[in-house]
Short mmCIF file of C-alpha atoms in Angstrom, two decimals:
data_model
loop_
_atom_site.label_atom_id
_atom_site.label_comp_id
_atom_site.label_asym_id
_atom_site.label_seq_id
_atom_site.Cartn_x
_atom_site.Cartn_y
_atom_site.Cartn_z
CA MET A 1 -27.84 77.38 -111.80
CA ARG A 2 -26.41 77.06 -115.28
CA VAL A 3 -27.95 75.86 -118.56
CA MET A 4 -25.60 75.26 -121.50
CA ARG A 5 -26.61 74.30 -125.04
CA TYR A 6 -24.52 72.02 -127.26
CA GLU A 7 -26.43 71.68 -130.55
CA ASP A 8 -29.57 69.74 -129.50
CA ILE A 9 -28.24 68.68 -126.09
CA TYR A 10 -28.56 70.70 -122.88
CA CYS A 11 -26.39 70.54 -119.79
CA VAL A 12 -28.14 71.60 -116.57
CA ARG A 13 -26.08 72.31 -113.46
CA TRP A 14 -27.01 73.34 -109.93
CA SER A 15 -24.24 74.04 -107.41
CA VAL A 16 -24.92 73.47 -103.72
CA ARG A 17 -22.69 74.14 -100.70
CA MET A 18 -21.19 71.15 -98.92
CA ASP A 19 -19.37 71.47 -95.58
CA ILE A 20 -16.55 68.92 -95.48
CA GLU A 21 -14.36 68.90 -92.39
CA ASP A 22 -12.96 72.45 -92.08
CA MET A 23 -13.86 73.73 -95.55
CA THR A 24 -16.88 74.51 -97.70
CA ILE A 25 -17.03 73.43 -101.35
CA LEU A 26 -19.51 73.91 -104.17
CA GLN A 27 -20.84 70.52 -105.28
CA PRO A 28 -22.19 70.50 -108.85
CA LEU A 29 -25.26 68.42 -109.73
CA GLU A 30 -25.35 67.87 -113.50
CA TRP A 31 -27.70 66.46 -116.11
CA PHE A 32 -27.28 66.05 -119.90
CA GLY A 33 -30.16 65.48 -122.31
CA ASP A 34 -32.54 66.93 -124.90
CA ASP A 35 -35.59 67.41 -122.64
CA LEU A 36 -34.66 70.61 -120.83
CA GLU A 37 -37.77 70.78 -118.64
CA GLN A 38 -37.11 67.25 -117.39
CA GLY A 39 -33.45 68.07 -116.73
CA LEU A 40 -34.30 71.22 -114.78
CA GLU A 41 -36.80 69.35 -112.62
CA HIS A 42 -34.41 66.42 -112.02
CA VAL A 43 -31.53 68.55 -110.82
CA GLU A 44 -33.68 71.05 -108.95
CA ASN A 45 -35.35 68.21 -107.03
CA ALA A 46 -31.96 66.70 -106.23
CA ALA A 47 -30.69 70.05 -104.91
CA TYR A 48 -33.87 70.60 -102.89
CA SER A 49 -33.63 67.13 -101.36
CA MET A 50 -29.99 67.63 -100.36
CA ILE A 51 -30.81 70.95 -98.67
CA GLU A 52 -33.94 69.58 -96.98
CA SER A 53 -32.05 66.56 -95.61
CA GLY A 54 -29.16 68.68 -94.32
CA ALA A 55 -26.64 67.12 -96.72
CA SER A 56 -26.09 70.62 -98.14
CA SER A 57 -25.69 73.85 -96.18
CA SER A 58 -27.20 75.99 -98.96
CA LEU A 59 -30.32 77.98 -98.08
CA ILE A 60 -33.48 77.39 -100.11
CA GLU A 61 -34.20 81.14 -100.32
CA ASP A 62 -30.78 81.74 -101.91
CA MET A 63 -31.14 78.97 -104.51
CA PRO A 64 -32.78 79.56 -107.92
CA MET A 65 -35.71 77.22 -107.27
CA LEU A 66 -38.02 77.63 -110.27
CA ASP A 67 -41.70 78.53 -110.00
CA PRO A 68 -43.87 77.88 -113.10
CA ARG A 69 -43.20 81.34 -114.56
CA SER A 70 -39.42 81.14 -114.07
CA LEU A 71 -39.38 77.60 -115.48
CA SER A 72 -41.18 78.56 -118.69
CA THR A 73 -39.02 81.69 -119.01
CA ILE A 74 -35.67 79.92 -118.82
CA ILE A 75 -36.85 77.14 -121.18
CA ASN A 76 -37.99 79.75 -123.70
CA LYS A 77 -34.69 81.64 -123.46
CA ALA A 78 -32.56 78.48 -123.58
CA GLU A 79 -34.20 77.46 -126.86
CA SER A 80 -32.74 80.65 -128.38
CA LEU A 81 -29.18 79.87 -127.22
CA HIS A 82 -26.59 79.35 -129.92
CA ASP A 83 -24.38 76.26 -129.84
CA GLY A 84 -21.85 76.54 -127.00
CA TRP A 85 -23.71 79.34 -125.19
CA GLY A 86 -25.41 79.24 -121.81
CA ILE A 87 -27.38 81.07 -119.11
CA LYS A 88 -26.16 81.36 -115.53
CA VAL A 89 -28.46 82.44 -112.67
CA PHE A 90 -27.46 83.30 -109.11
CA LYS A 91 -28.55 85.47 -106.20
CA HIS A 92 -26.40 88.31 -104.88
CA ILE A 93 -26.90 87.85 -101.14
CA GLY A 94 -25.69 91.33 -100.16
CA ILE A 95 -28.29 93.25 -102.15
CA ASP A 96 -30.93 90.49 -102.45
CA VAL A 97 -31.07 90.60 -106.26
CA TRP A 98 -31.15 87.83 -108.85
CA PHE A 99 -28.67 88.03 -111.73
CA ALA A 100 -28.98 86.27 -115.08
CA LEU A 101 -25.87 86.09 -117.29
CA ILE A 102 -25.36 84.92 -120.85
CA GLY A 103 -21.99 83.68 -122.08
CA THR A 104 -20.04 80.91 -123.74
CA GLU A 105 -18.47 78.02 -121.84
CA GLU A 106 -15.07 79.72 -122.21
CA MET A 107 -16.45 82.95 -120.75
CA PHE A 108 -17.96 81.19 -117.74
CA GLU A 109 -14.71 79.28 -117.12
CA GLU A 110 -12.91 82.65 -117.02
CA ASN A 111 -15.65 84.18 -114.81
CA THR A 112 -16.72 86.60 -117.54
CA PHE A 113 -19.93 86.98 -119.55
CA ALA A 114 -21.37 88.74 -122.61
CA ARG A 115 -24.44 90.37 -121.02
CA ALA A 116 -26.18 90.37 -117.64
CA ASN A 117 -29.47 91.51 -116.10
CA GLY A 118 -30.38 92.01 -112.46
CA ASN A 119 -33.80 92.13 -110.83
CA ASP A 120 -35.43 91.16 -107.53
CA ASP A 121 -37.72 88.95 -109.65
CA MET A 122 -35.74 86.02 -111.07
CA ALA A 123 -38.10 85.47 -114.02
CA ILE A 124 -37.69 89.10 -115.13
CA ALA A 125 -33.89 88.94 -114.81
CA ILE A 126 -33.87 85.88 -117.11
CA GLY A 127 -36.60 87.16 -119.43
CA ASP A 128 -34.81 90.44 -120.19
CA LEU A 129 -31.82 88.63 -121.73
CA LYS A 130 -31.66 89.30 -125.48
CA ILE A 131 -30.18 85.91 -126.33
CA ASP A 132 -30.02 85.88 -130.11
CA ARG A 133 -28.93 89.54 -130.34
CA VAL A 134 -26.05 89.00 -127.88
CA CYS A 135 -24.84 85.78 -129.54
CA GLU A 136 -24.85 87.39 -132.97
CA ALA A 137 -23.19 90.60 -131.75
CA VAL A 138 -20.36 88.78 -129.98
CA ARG A 139 -19.68 86.60 -133.00
CA TYR A 140 -19.78 89.57 -135.38
CA ASN A 141 -17.51 91.72 -133.20
CA LYS A 142 -15.04 88.89 -132.71
CA ASP A 143 -14.83 88.02 -136.40
CA THR A 144 -14.62 91.67 -137.47
CA LYS A 145 -11.97 92.55 -134.89
CA HIS A 146 -9.72 89.66 -135.82
CA HIS A 147 -10.20 90.27 -139.53
CA ILE A 148 -9.25 93.96 -139.35
CA ILE A 149 -6.86 93.93 -136.38
CA PRO A 150 -5.57 90.39 -135.80
CA ARG A 151 -4.39 90.98 -132.22
CA ASP A 152 -5.19 89.29 -128.92
CA LYS A 153 -6.62 91.04 -125.84
CA ASN A 154 -3.08 92.08 -124.82
CA GLY A 155 -2.47 93.84 -128.12
CA ASN A 156 -0.12 91.17 -129.50
CA TYR A 157 -0.49 89.90 -133.04
CA MET A 158 -2.57 86.75 -133.15
CA ARG A 159 -1.05 83.65 -134.65
CA THR A 160 -4.39 81.89 -135.17
CA ASN A 161 -7.08 82.27 -137.81
CA LEU A 162 -10.76 81.42 -138.00
CA LYS A 163 -9.94 77.83 -138.93
CA ASP A 164 -7.74 77.44 -135.84
CA ARG A 165 -10.42 78.92 -133.60
CA ALA A 166 -13.03 76.61 -135.10
CA LYS A 167 -10.73 73.70 -134.34
CA LYS A 168 -10.42 74.89 -130.73
CA TYR A 169 -14.21 74.99 -130.46
CA GLU A 170 -14.41 71.41 -131.73
CA ILE A 171 -11.99 70.46 -128.93
CA ILE A 172 -14.34 72.04 -126.38
CA LYS A 173 -17.29 70.06 -127.75
CA ALA A 174 -15.17 66.89 -127.70
CA LYS A 175 -14.41 67.50 -124.01
CA VAL A 176 -18.13 67.75 -123.28
CA LYS A 177 -18.72 64.47 -125.11
CA GLU A 178 -15.86 62.87 -123.21
CA ARG A 179 -17.38 63.97 -119.88
CA GLN A 180 -20.68 62.40 -120.91
CA GLU A 181 -18.96 59.13 -121.84
CA LYS A 182 -17.04 59.05 -118.55
CA TRP A 183 -20.29 59.61 -116.70
CA ARG A 184 -21.95 56.67 -118.47
CA THR A 185 -19.03 54.34 -117.75
CA TRP A 186 -18.65 55.42 -114.10
CA ASN A 187 -19.89 52.59 -111.88
CA GLY A 188 -21.78 55.05 -109.68
CA SER A 189 -23.77 56.68 -112.49
CA SER A 190 -26.61 54.13 -112.35
CA ALA A 191 -26.95 54.66 -108.60
CA TRP A 192 -27.01 58.44 -109.10
CA ASN A 193 -29.63 58.17 -111.85
CA ALA A 194 -31.74 55.94 -109.60
CA LYS A 195 -31.40 58.53 -106.83
CA LEU A 196 -32.57 61.28 -109.19
CA LYS A 197 -35.63 59.25 -110.13
CA LYS A 198 -36.37 58.72 -106.44
CA TRP A 199 -36.12 62.48 -105.83
CA ILE A 200 -38.50 63.36 -108.69
CA GLY A 201 -41.77 64.58 -107.26
CA ARG A 202 -40.61 63.95 -103.71
CA ARG A 203 -41.33 67.46 -102.56
CA GLY A 204 -44.83 67.48 -104.06
CA PRO A 205 -46.34 70.03 -106.45
CA ARG A 206 -44.07 72.81 -107.70
CA ARG A 207 -44.48 75.87 -105.51
CA ASP A 208 -46.08 79.07 -106.88
#
């Protein structure tokens, strides 16, 4: 599960396993909007329905299905996210522990993160993330490092400045907006939205 914040808009994503012919892929289920609780419930219900129907080979016990406490915890933490930051939650099957990570979109694309917590209780793993402190620390360290020692991670002199990096960030936000526009213009989006509405509440009251 991943929750990203882009100003006042949230992107919610669940990834479920799909067995196609001789290979297994991770199928993302995404939602964009300003009502995070609604988005979490929409996509969670869609994931649950796919698993229950056999369309996905993911196991319910390994998916971050949210009980009331976990739901309120991740909403509370997500409201503290800075623009372009997100929370990722997954279960480590080998040791049966939930991990909650905080990072930017760039970090997640590179399979890195700024801070992580692990606990056998998912709500605690999420709740122990110090969102604002991490976001501020990463920004401060990055700006200070490049002001004093303008080098990249390989030790080479950087040829970009804060203005260039800000421009790159605007490109990232533009890509997100472009994905949203493509989704709206895709002829299957209305059918998918109708399917989500059908899934809402299908599994009954949220489990404790």
